[in-house]
Amino acid sequence: RSPSRGLGDVYKRQVFALVLYIGIADDRKLVSDDMLFRKLETCTYFAKAIVGRWGYHSNPKDFGVAYCVPRLVDPDKARIY
């Protein structure tokens, strides 16, 4: 345990949050950041599937970007896949 961490971090678990944005540049909107995964491989699998597009899309509002970012969460208060 790092001395800089508070005692509340003792019970937290490292997970990967799938963060999804739709749109481009200033029009980009956060759609979701509450999908939590134990494994990075699982998170990236779903990130790739969520932003996949089929057909022709020229509207910037149809553009999606997904990131898997590390996050500390309390496993008793979060649903982790």
Tab-separated table of N, CA, C and O in Angstrom, residues 3-80:
chain	number	residue	atom	x	y	z
A	3	PRO	N	1.932	4.927	0.867
A	3	PRO	CA	1.638	5.811	1.996
A	3	PRO	C	0.802	7.023	1.587
A	3	PRO	O	0.165	7.643	2.430
A	4	SER	N	0.781	7.358	0.310
A	4	SER	CA	0.008	8.515	-0.135
A	4	SER	C	-1.474	8.198	-0.282
A	4	SER	O	-2.293	9.089	-0.412
A	5	ARG	N	-1.829	6.934	-0.278
A	5	ARG	CA	-3.236	6.552	-0.424
A	5	ARG	C	-3.948	6.594	0.924
A	5	ARG	O	-3.380	6.282	1.955
A	6	GLY	N	-5.220	6.913	0.865
A	6	GLY	CA	-6.033	6.886	2.069
A	6	GLY	C	-6.423	5.463	2.413
A	6	GLY	O	-6.300	4.548	1.605
A	7	LEU	N	-6.896	5.250	3.610
A	7	LEU	CA	-7.290	3.910	4.038
A	7	LEU	C	-8.435	3.357	3.207
A	7	LEU	O	-8.576	2.155	3.071
A	8	GLY	N	-9.235	4.217	2.605
A	8	GLY	CA	-10.344	3.753	1.783
A	8	GLY	C	-9.891	2.987	0.548
A	8	GLY	O	-10.624	2.184	0.006
A	9	ASP	N	-8.669	3.215	0.077
A	9	ASP	CA	-8.162	2.539	-1.111
A	9	ASP	C	-7.792	1.081	-0.843
A	9	ASP	O	-7.607	0.319	-1.777
A	10	VAL	N	-7.686	0.686	0.420
A	10	VAL	CA	-7.294	-0.682	0.756
A	10	VAL	C	-8.279	-1.682	0.174
A	10	VAL	O	-7.888	-2.738	-0.291
A	11	TYR	N	-9.547	-1.341	0.161
A	11	TYR	CA	-10.575	-2.268	-0.289
A	11	TYR	C	-10.948	-2.089	-1.756
A	11	TYR	O	-11.860	-2.730	-2.237
A	12	LYS	N	-10.245	-1.220	-2.466
A	12	LYS	CA	-10.571	-0.980	-3.863
A	12	LYS	C	-9.838	-1.954	-4.771
A	12	LYS	O	-8.793	-2.479	-4.436
A	13	ARG	N	-10.428	-2.180	-5.933
A	13	ARG	CA	-9.874	-3.120	-6.907
A	13	ARG	C	-9.579	-2.380	-8.206
A	13	ARG	O	-10.357	-1.534	-8.644
A	14	GLN	N	-8.463	-2.743	-8.820
A	14	GLN	CA	-8.098	-2.173	-10.120
A	14	GLN	C	-8.907	-2.857	-11.207
A	14	GLN	O	-8.908	-4.080	-11.311
A	15	VAL	N	-9.643	-2.068	-11.996
A	15	VAL	CA	-10.435	-2.579	-13.114
A	15	VAL	C	-10.179	-1.699	-14.334
A	15	VAL	O	-9.446	-0.710	-14.254
A	16	PHE	N	-10.822	-2.047	-15.439
A	16	PHE	CA	-10.735	-1.237	-16.650
A	16	PHE	C	-12.135	-0.760	-17.005
A	16	PHE	O	-13.051	-1.560	-17.148
A	17	ALA	N	-12.283	0.554	-17.107
A	17	ALA	CA	-13.567	1.157	-17.449
A	17	ALA	C	-13.606	1.422	-18.943
A	17	ALA	O	-12.672	2.007	-19.504
A	18	LEU	N	-14.678	0.991	-19.589
A	18	LEU	CA	-14.870	1.274	-21.000
A	18	LEU	C	-15.552	2.634	-21.092
A	18	LEU	O	-16.658	2.829	-20.596
A	19	VAL	N	-14.862	3.594	-21.699
A	19	VAL	CA	-15.362	4.958	-21.833
A	19	VAL	C	-15.730	5.171	-23.298
A	19	VAL	O	-14.898	4.972	-24.185
A	20	LEU	N	-16.973	5.550	-23.552
A	20	LEU	CA	-17.477	5.688	-24.918
A	20	LEU	C	-17.895	7.123	-25.193
A	20	LEU	O	-18.677	7.711	-24.440
A	21	TYR	N	-17.345	7.672	-26.289
A	21	TYR	CA	-17.706	9.003	-26.774
A	21	TYR	C	-18.315	8.870	-28.166
A	21	TYR	O	-17.887	8.042	-28.956
A	22	ILE	N	-19.292	9.733	-28.459
A	22	ILE	CA	-19.887	9.803	-29.788
A	22	ILE	C	-19.727	11.231	-30.299
A	22	ILE	O	-19.936	12.187	-29.556
A	23	GLY	N	-19.340	11.361	-31.578
A	23	GLY	CA	-19.157	12.667	-32.183
A	23	GLY	C	-17.680	12.969	-32.390
A	23	GLY	O	-16.805	12.156	-32.089
A	24	ILE	N	-17.401	14.166	-32.907
A	24	ILE	CA	-16.035	14.581	-33.210
A	24	ILE	C	-15.763	15.957	-32.602
A	24	ILE	O	-16.638	16.828	-32.612
A	25	ALA	N	-14.543	16.143	-32.109
A	25	ALA	CA	-14.033	17.426	-31.603
A	25	ALA	C	-14.966	18.027	-30.548
A	25	ALA	O	-15.323	17.343	-29.598
A	26	ASP	N	-15.371	19.286	-30.731
A	26	ASP	CA	-16.188	19.972	-29.726
A	26	ASP	C	-17.589	19.381	-29.594
A	26	ASP	O	-18.268	19.607	-28.597
A	27	ASP	N	-18.024	18.639	-30.605
A	27	ASP	CA	-19.352	18.010	-30.567
A	27	ASP	C	-19.324	16.635	-29.901
A	27	ASP	O	-20.342	15.967	-29.828
A	28	ARG	N	-18.151	16.211	-29.451
A	28	ARG	CA	-18.019	14.889	-28.836
A	28	ARG	C	-18.721	14.868	-27.478
A	28	ARG	O	-18.544	15.766	-26.663
A	29	LYS	N	-19.508	13.824	-27.257
A	29	LYS	CA	-20.277	13.675	-26.012
A	29	LYS	C	-19.940	12.347	-25.347
A	29	LYS	O	-19.868	11.317	-26.007
A	30	LEU	N	-19.759	12.391	-24.038
A	30	LEU	CA	-19.562	11.170	-23.261
A	30	LEU	C	-20.890	10.433	-23.187
A	30	LEU	O	-21.898	10.996	-22.758
A	31	VAL	N	-20.890	9.185	-23.623
A	31	VAL	CA	-22.112	8.383	-23.626
A	31	VAL	C	-22.133	7.454	-22.418
A	31	VAL	O	-23.158	7.270	-21.776
A	32	SER	N	-20.976	6.855	-22.107
A	32	SER	CA	-20.928	5.879	-21.023
A	32	SER	C	-19.513	5.772	-20.467
A	32	SER	O	-18.538	5.852	-21.211
A	33	ASP	N	-19.419	5.607	-19.156
A	33	ASP	CA	-18.130	5.331	-18.520
A	33	ASP	C	-18.286	4.405	-17.321
A	33	ASP	O	-17.454	4.367	-16.441
A	34	ASP	N	-19.387	3.640	-17.310
A	34	ASP	CA	-19.665	2.799	-16.145
A	34	ASP	C	-19.618	1.296	-16.422
A	34	ASP	O	-20.041	0.506	-15.599
A	35	MET	N	-19.104	0.902	-17.592
A	35	MET	CA	-18.917	-0.523	-17.868
A	35	MET	C	-17.521	-0.901	-17.374
A	35	MET	O	-16.522	-0.392	-17.884
A	36	LEU	N	-17.453	-1.761	-16.370
A	36	LEU	CA	-16.191	-2.101	-15.712
A	36	LEU	C	-15.830	-3.563	-15.955
A	36	LEU	O	-16.681	-4.444	-15.834
A	37	PHE	N	-14.553	-3.796	-16.259
A	37	PHE	CA	-14.082	-5.140	-16.588
A	37	PHE	C	-12.842	-5.494	-15.763
A	37	PHE	O	-11.985	-4.641	-15.538
A	38	ARG	N	-12.753	-6.749	-15.347
A	38	ARG	CA	-11.582	-7.228	-14.610
A	38	ARG	C	-10.340	-7.279	-15.496
A	38	ARG	O	-9.249	-6.999	-15.056
A	39	LYS	N	-10.549	-7.684	-16.772
A	39	LYS	CA	-9.426	-7.900	-17.681
A	39	LYS	C	-9.432	-6.881	-18.809
A	39	LYS	O	-10.479	-6.589	-19.391
A	40	LEU	N	-8.256	-6.370	-19.143
A	40	LEU	CA	-8.113	-5.428	-20.239
A	40	LEU	C	-8.551	-6.049	-21.561
A	40	LEU	O	-9.185	-5.392	-22.384
A	41	GLU	N	-8.247	-7.330	-21.765
A	41	GLU	CA	-8.622	-8.010	-23.013
A	41	GLU	C	-10.134	-8.010	-23.211
A	41	GLU	O	-10.617	-7.824	-24.333
A	42	THR	N	-10.884	-8.207	-22.154
A	42	THR	CA	-12.348	-8.199	-22.243
A	42	THR	C	-12.857	-6.799	-22.554
A	42	THR	O	-13.738	-6.613	-23.397
A	43	CYS	N	-12.275	-5.812	-21.897
A	43	CYS	CA	-12.672	-4.425	-22.139
A	43	CYS	C	-12.416	-4.035	-23.591
A	43	CYS	O	-13.290	-3.451	-24.251
A	44	THR	N	-11.244	-4.354	-24.119
A	44	THR	CA	-10.930	-3.967	-25.495
A	44	THR	C	-11.789	-4.729	-26.509
A	44	THR	O	-12.133	-4.186	-27.557
A	45	TYR	N	-12.169	-5.955	-26.198
A	45	TYR	CA	-13.070	-6.714	-27.071
A	45	TYR	C	-14.398	-5.958	-27.231
A	45	TYR	O	-14.898	-5.769	-28.343
A	46	PHE	N	-14.976	-5.538	-26.105
A	46	PHE	CA	-16.253	-4.829	-26.162
A	46	PHE	C	-16.101	-3.425	-26.727
A	46	PHE	O	-16.984	-2.936	-27.430
A	47	ALA	N	-14.989	-2.757	-26.456
A	47	ALA	CA	-14.740	-1.424	-27.019
A	47	ALA	C	-14.728	-1.500	-28.544
A	47	ALA	O	-15.351	-0.680	-29.226
A	48	LYS	N	-14.030	-2.485	-29.078
A	48	LYS	CA	-13.953	-2.658	-30.525
A	48	LYS	C	-15.335	-2.958	-31.115
A	48	LYS	O	-15.712	-2.413	-32.154
A	49	ALA	N	-16.097	-3.801	-30.456
A	49	ALA	CA	-17.428	-4.158	-30.946
A	49	ALA	C	-18.387	-2.967	-30.900
A	49	ALA	O	-19.192	-2.778	-31.823
A	50	ILE	N	-18.298	-2.162	-29.870
A	50	ILE	CA	-19.223	-1.032	-29.713
A	50	ILE	C	-19.005	0.043	-30.763
A	50	ILE	O	-19.960	0.620	-31.270
A	51	VAL	N	-17.756	0.335	-31.112
A	51	VAL	CA	-17.499	1.411	-32.073
A	51	VAL	C	-17.454	0.929	-33.510
A	51	VAL	O	-17.277	1.722	-34.428
A	52	GLY	N	-17.638	-0.372	-33.732
A	52	GLY	CA	-17.647	-0.895	-35.091
A	52	GLY	C	-18.817	-0.322	-35.884
A	52	GLY	O	-19.915	-0.163	-35.363
A	53	ARG	N	-18.569	0.017	-37.124
A	53	ARG	CA	-19.611	0.575	-37.992
A	53	ARG	C	-19.695	-0.252	-39.269
A	53	ARG	O	-18.675	-0.666	-39.818
A	54	TRP	N	-20.902	-0.441	-39.751
A	54	TRP	CA	-21.121	-1.157	-41.002
A	54	TRP	C	-21.932	-0.251	-41.910
A	54	TRP	O	-22.897	0.359	-41.483
A	55	GLY	N	-21.508	-0.169	-43.171
A	55	GLY	CA	-22.179	0.716	-44.115
A	55	GLY	C	-21.462	2.044	-44.194
A	55	GLY	O	-20.394	2.247	-43.631
A	56	TYR	N	-22.072	2.994	-44.896
A	56	TYR	CA	-21.458	4.293	-45.114
A	56	TYR	C	-22.043	5.311	-44.143
A	56	TYR	O	-23.252	5.513	-44.099
A	57	HIS	N	-21.174	5.927	-43.362
A	57	HIS	CA	-21.602	6.956	-42.406
A	57	HIS	C	-20.775	8.210	-42.637
A	57	HIS	O	-19.574	8.215	-42.420
A	58	SER	N	-21.407	9.264	-43.090
A	58	SER	CA	-20.674	10.501	-43.324
A	58	SER	C	-20.970	11.548	-42.262
A	58	SER	O	-20.344	12.588	-42.230
A	59	ASN	N	-21.914	11.282	-41.400
A	59	ASN	CA	-22.291	12.229	-40.361
A	59	ASN	C	-21.334	12.099	-39.176
A	59	ASN	O	-21.205	11.019	-38.600
A	60	PRO	N	-20.668	13.183	-38.773
A	60	PRO	CA	-19.741	13.112	-37.623
A	60	PRO	C	-20.417	12.658	-36.329
A	60	PRO	O	-19.767	12.120	-35.446
A	61	LYS	N	-21.737	12.848	-36.227
A	61	LYS	CA	-22.443	12.408	-35.022
A	61	LYS	C	-22.471	10.885	-34.916
A	61	LYS	O	-22.755	10.341	-33.865
A	62	ASP	N	-22.193	10.199	-36.031
A	62	ASP	CA	-22.171	8.739	-36.036
A	62	ASP	C	-20.810	8.171	-35.621
A	62	ASP	O	-20.666	6.971	-35.481
A	63	PHE	N	-19.819	9.021	-35.455
A	63	PHE	CA	-18.466	8.569	-35.149
A	63	PHE	C	-18.346	8.246	-33.655
A	63	PHE	O	-18.706	9.053	-32.807
A	64	GLY	N	-17.840	7.061	-33.344
A	64	GLY	CA	-17.680	6.657	-31.946
A	64	GLY	C	-16.239	6.326	-31.619
A	64	GLY	O	-15.511	5.794	-32.459
A	65	VAL	N	-15.834	6.665	-30.409
A	65	VAL	CA	-14.494	6.353	-29.912
A	65	VAL	C	-14.646	5.719	-28.541
A	65	VAL	O	-15.415	6.202	-27.712
A	66	ALA	N	-13.910	4.623	-28.327
A	66	ALA	CA	-13.966	3.944	-27.031
A	66	ALA	C	-12.558	3.768	-26.491
A	66	ALA	O	-11.627	3.485	-27.235
A	67	TYR	N	-12.412	3.970	-25.197
A	67	TYR	CA	-11.142	3.797	-24.501
A	67	TYR	C	-11.356	2.850	-23.334
A	67	TYR	O	-12.420	2.836	-22.721
A	68	CYS	N	-10.326	2.088	-22.999
A	68	CYS	CA	-10.325	1.290	-21.779
A	68	CYS	C	-9.304	1.933	-20.838
A	68	CYS	O	-8.110	1.950	-21.149
A	69	VAL	N	-9.792	2.476	-19.746
A	69	VAL	CA	-8.915	3.202	-18.829
A	69	VAL	C	-8.928	2.528	-17.456
A	69	VAL	O	-9.964	2.042	-16.997
A	70	PRO	N	-7.768	2.491	-16.784
A	70	PRO	CA	-7.725	1.889	-15.450
A	70	PRO	C	-8.473	2.750	-14.439
A	70	PRO	O	-8.485	3.978	-14.546
A	71	ARG	N	-9.098	2.074	-13.496
A	71	ARG	CA	-9.862	2.781	-12.464
A	71	ARG	C	-9.868	1.941	-11.187
A	71	ARG	O	-9.928	0.716	-11.257
A	72	LEU	N	-9.832	2.598	-10.062
A	72	LEU	CA	-9.981	1.918	-8.774
A	72	LEU	C	-11.436	2.008	-8.349
A	72	LEU	O	-12.017	3.101	-8.351
A	73	VAL	N	-12.028	0.867	-8.010
A	73	VAL	CA	-13.428	0.850	-7.579
A	73	VAL	C	-13.586	-0.050	-6.359
A	73	VAL	O	-12.781	-0.949	-6.121
A	74	ASP	N	-14.631	0.197	-5.623
A	74	ASP	CA	-15.005	-0.672	-4.513
A	74	ASP	C	-15.817	-1.824	-5.108
A	74	ASP	O	-16.905	-1.601	-5.645
A	75	PRO	N	-15.303	-3.050	-5.057
A	75	PRO	CA	-16.014	-4.170	-5.693
A	75	PRO	C	-17.384	-4.460	-5.085
A	75	PRO	O	-18.217	-5.097	-5.722
A	76	ASP	N	-17.638	-3.984	-3.877
A	76	ASP	CA	-18.949	-4.184	-3.260
A	76	ASP	C	-19.985	-3.188	-3.771
A	76	ASP	O	-21.174	-3.368	-3.562
A	77	LYS	N	-19.516	-2.125	-4.436
A	77	LYS	CA	-20.428	-1.079	-4.898
A	77	LYS	C	-20.490	-0.964	-6.421
A	77	LYS	O	-21.217	-0.118	-6.937
A	78	ALA	N	-19.740	-1.778	-7.131
A	78	ALA	CA	-19.690	-1.686	-8.591
A	78	ALA	C	-19.935	-3.056	-9.217
A	78	ALA	O	-19.520	-4.064	-8.683
A	79	ARG	N	-20.602	-3.039	-10.362
A	79	ARG	CA	-20.791	-4.275	-11.113
A	79	ARG	C	-19.593	-4.431	-12.044
A	79	ARG	O	-19.369	-3.580	-12.902
A	80	ILE	N	-18.853	-5.501	-11.868
A	80	ILE	CA	-17.638	-5.735	-12.641
A	80	ILE	C	-17.843	-6.986	-13.481
A	80	ILE	O	-18.192	-8.042	-12.960
